[in-house]
Amino acid sequence: MDDIISCIDIGTTKVCAMVAKLDENGNVEVLGKATEPCSGVKKGVIVDIDSVSNALKSCIQKVRALLNIDIESVYVNVMGSHVDVFCNKGSVDVSRQDHQITSADVQKVLKKVEDVKLPENVQIIDVIPRQYIVDGCDEIVDPVGMAGVKLELEADVVVGKITTFNNIVKSLENANVKVNGFIAESLAVGDLVLNPEEKEIGAILIDVGGGVTNISVYKNKCLFLYDSIPVGGDHITNDISIGLKVSLNDAEKLKREYGLALTSIISNDHDITINEISENTKRTIKVSEVVEIIEARVQEIFSLCREMVEREGILNGFTGGVVLAGGGISYIDGSIQSAKEIFGLPVRVVSYKSLGVKSAEHVTAMATIRYVANRIKSETKSGGTKNNKPNRQKAKKKNLAFSKK
Ligand SMILES: Nc1ncnc2c1ncn2[C@@H]1O[C@H](COP(=O)(O)OP(=O)(O)OP(=O)(O)O)[C@@H](O)[C@H]1O
Ligand SMILES: [Mg+2]
């Protein structure tokens, strides 16, 4: 039986709904998606539940109409600024007398890892195993069926403020859908866009959205840093609007048309005519005047990211590279050179087309779908090894550590 996975990306500029099919072999096929502009989120925080609910309603309605299916529940992303990740360890004695590890032991050790004292307004949304350790033997991915006396788990625990989740739940409930689980956005995007070598050698993932830039750093396959800054592509638009005295709409158009991160790569610095809003008159400027503004803001975003990474001491002896993603930076030519100058490291931009999506703005939704699919696959594997045909619906509800509590 195929599983249907539905997810929602609530972003600063838009909401996006994506529905995919997970077949018995674990392959994911996107069935449909829709986006809807949304202005109810500022700096990654829902500030207007009605506006978010209305955007969600019409977005979900579009997908329902497109696919002719009902969407009752969804997985939803939670942005970096709302989420903390810390590493925790748990250990249990293997319960069976013959010392064969069962999925019940795995569930028990997962519970142990979740057993942490948290502030009253904080809840766990996900537990991501880094490695299982059986009688001191580490780096085990799936311990079920192995023999041992002691089972340990080292895992990343993802937590966030209950109020944030309540606002997301409320917005979705107003749009008549329930929340299946919350997915930490940067972790999902990291899993989708970084290859295993990058995670091993070291990668600084900079995901520039509309209003927020998420930064996550991986090294030795582990997450080192997970944070965000409240600046994104919309700040470039704002700067153009203020600097050239044009409307936000015109500024967005100028950014999309002349989106370069460096004045040094302008090939033809020709004249362009703009509409000054305050004077209501037309004025002629050079392309370089737009690019200068973009250049300054892009440099500022990268410098802020560098400062954050430097503060954590990550750049000392760092031999990895920088990976750029997100709608705010993916279309700005020259961003690679700009980031190289600031970080002094190799840089690449994620090719969203190679991920099977038509635009950089769909990467988070795709990442959420893939993340859920991978978790269903691995949970089904460890929870259903005694059964040739595991009940996926059951596995989804019972075993996923990231289900809504
Ligand atoms: N062709 C383009 N050229 C330049 N910028 C673009 C282009 N298309 C989209 N953008 C920018 O991408 C940004 C939106 O990206 P994205 O969809 O990743 O953000 P979001 O998910 O809505 O926001 P966030 O993740 O910050 O909450 C906007 O700032 C928009 O101006
Ligand atoms: Mg986003």
Short mmCIF file of C-alpha atoms in Angstrom, two decimals, residues 127-270:
data_model
loop_
_atom_site.label_atom_id
_atom_site.label_comp_id
_atom_site.label_asym_id
_atom_site.label_seq_id
_atom_site.Cartn_x
_atom_site.Cartn_y
_atom_site.Cartn_z
CA VAL A 127 14.63 12.81 18.26
CA ILE A 128 17.17 12.04 15.55
CA PRO A 129 19.43 9.08 16.24
CA ARG A 130 23.13 9.80 15.57
CA GLN A 131 24.27 6.29 16.46
CA TYR A 132 23.29 3.25 18.47
CA ILE A 133 25.93 1.62 20.62
CA VAL A 134 25.64 -2.09 21.47
CA ASP A 135 27.92 -3.26 24.27
CA GLY A 136 30.36 -0.47 23.47
CA CYS A 137 30.37 -1.10 19.70
CA ASP A 138 29.37 2.22 18.11
CA GLU A 139 28.16 3.69 14.79
CA ILE A 140 25.26 1.21 14.54
CA VAL A 141 22.40 2.49 12.41
CA ASP A 142 19.77 -0.22 13.08
CA PRO A 143 20.38 -2.42 16.14
CA VAL A 144 17.17 -4.51 15.81
CA GLY A 145 18.08 -8.20 15.49
CA MET A 146 21.60 -7.73 16.85
CA ALA A 147 22.74 -9.47 20.03
CA GLY A 148 23.81 -7.47 23.07
CA VAL A 149 23.37 -6.80 26.76
CA LYS A 150 23.37 -3.01 26.78
CA LEU A 151 21.81 -0.73 24.14
CA GLU A 152 22.79 2.93 24.06
CA LEU A 153 21.57 5.72 21.83
CA GLU A 154 23.22 9.03 21.07
CA ALA A 155 20.71 11.36 19.45
CA ASP A 156 19.94 14.96 18.55
CA VAL A 157 16.90 16.16 20.47
CA VAL A 158 14.94 18.92 18.75
CA VAL A 159 12.91 21.20 21.04
CA GLY A 160 10.90 24.38 20.64
CA LYS A 161 8.48 26.73 22.38
CA ILE A 162 4.96 25.38 22.82
CA THR A 163 3.42 28.76 21.95
CA THR A 164 5.10 28.69 18.53
CA PHE A 165 3.69 25.25 17.81
CA ASN A 166 0.26 26.29 19.09
CA ASN A 167 0.17 29.17 16.60
CA ILE A 168 1.07 26.82 13.75
CA VAL A 169 -1.55 24.28 14.90
CA LYS A 170 -4.19 27.03 15.20
CA SER A 171 -3.44 28.41 11.73
CA LEU A 172 -3.73 24.95 10.21
CA GLU A 173 -6.82 24.01 12.20
CA ASN A 174 -8.50 27.17 10.95
CA ALA A 175 -7.74 25.83 7.48
CA ASN A 176 -9.35 22.50 8.49
CA VAL A 177 -6.21 20.38 8.61
CA LYS A 178 -4.50 18.69 11.54
CA VAL A 179 -0.79 18.61 12.28
CA ASN A 180 0.84 15.17 11.96
CA GLY A 181 4.23 16.37 13.14
CA PHE A 182 6.67 19.27 13.15
CA ILE A 183 9.86 19.11 11.14
CA ALA A 184 12.85 21.31 11.94
CA GLU A 185 13.36 23.07 8.61
CA SER A 186 17.16 23.32 8.53
CA LEU A 187 17.60 19.67 9.43
CA ALA A 188 15.31 18.58 6.62
CA VAL A 189 16.95 20.95 4.12
CA GLY A 190 20.41 19.78 5.28
CA ASP A 191 19.45 16.16 4.67
CA LEU A 192 18.14 16.95 1.21
CA VAL A 193 20.83 19.25 -0.15
CA LEU A 194 24.06 18.08 1.51
CA ASN A 195 25.78 14.91 0.42
CA PRO A 196 27.30 12.52 2.99
CA GLU A 197 30.89 13.64 2.19
CA GLU A 198 29.96 17.28 2.86
CA LYS A 199 28.42 16.32 6.20
CA GLU A 200 31.56 14.38 7.05
CA ILE A 201 34.22 16.88 5.92
CA GLY A 202 32.22 19.94 6.98
CA ALA A 203 29.50 22.10 5.51
CA ILE A 204 28.12 25.51 6.42
CA LEU A 205 24.61 25.54 5.00
CA ILE A 206 23.25 29.06 4.50
CA ASP A 207 19.58 29.01 3.52
CA VAL A 208 18.44 32.55 2.70
CA GLY A 209 14.64 32.82 2.64
CA GLY A 210 12.50 35.93 2.39
CA GLY A 211 12.77 37.13 5.98
CA VAL A 212 15.08 34.65 7.67
CA THR A 213 18.46 33.09 6.97
CA ASN A 214 18.96 29.65 8.52
CA ILE A 215 22.51 28.56 9.25
CA SER A 216 23.44 24.99 10.06
CA VAL A 217 26.90 23.52 10.29
CA TYR A 218 27.78 19.85 9.93
CA LYS A 219 31.09 18.16 10.66
CA ASN A 220 31.99 14.50 11.19
CA LYS A 221 28.39 13.68 10.14
CA CYS A 222 27.05 15.63 13.14
CA LEU A 223 25.16 18.87 13.45
CA PHE A 224 27.41 21.46 15.11
CA LEU A 225 25.42 24.64 14.90
CA TYR A 226 21.80 25.36 14.22
CA ASP A 227 20.62 28.96 14.24
CA SER A 228 19.08 31.72 12.18
CA ILE A 229 19.26 35.47 11.65
CA PRO A 230 16.21 37.63 10.89
CA VAL A 231 17.45 38.84 7.51
CA GLY A 232 16.65 37.50 4.04
CA GLY A 233 15.92 38.32 0.42
CA ASP A 234 13.11 40.72 1.33
CA HIS A 235 15.68 42.96 3.03
CA ILE A 236 17.47 43.31 -0.31
CA THR A 237 14.14 44.41 -1.82
CA ASN A 238 13.57 46.85 1.06
CA ASP A 239 17.01 48.37 0.60
CA ILE A 240 16.40 48.87 -3.13
CA SER A 241 13.02 50.47 -2.36
CA ILE A 242 14.51 52.89 0.18
CA GLY A 243 17.78 53.53 -1.68
CA LEU A 244 16.19 54.27 -5.05
CA LYS A 245 12.89 55.65 -3.69
CA VAL A 246 10.78 53.13 -5.61
CA SER A 247 7.77 51.06 -4.50
CA LEU A 248 8.39 47.61 -3.01
CA ASN A 249 6.85 46.05 -6.14
CA ASP A 250 9.23 47.94 -8.42
CA ALA A 251 12.15 47.14 -6.11
CA GLU A 252 11.33 43.41 -6.28
CA LYS A 253 11.18 43.64 -10.09
CA LEU A 254 14.55 45.43 -10.21
CA LYS A 255 16.08 42.80 -7.94
CA ARG A 256 14.80 39.94 -10.08
CA GLU A 257 15.89 41.62 -13.32
CA TYR A 258 19.35 42.86 -12.27
CA GLY A 259 20.08 40.35 -9.49
CA LEU A 260 23.87 40.40 -9.25
CA ALA A 261 25.84 40.18 -6.01
CA LEU A 262 28.89 42.03 -7.34
CA THR A 263 29.22 45.24 -9.36
CA SER A 264 32.47 43.86 -10.79
CA ILE A 265 30.58 41.27 -12.87
CA ILE A 266 28.19 43.73 -14.58
CA SER A 267 28.68 43.19 -18.31
CA ASN A 268 26.66 46.14 -19.55
CA ASP A 269 26.09 49.04 -17.15
CA HIS A 270 23.26 50.53 -19.16
#
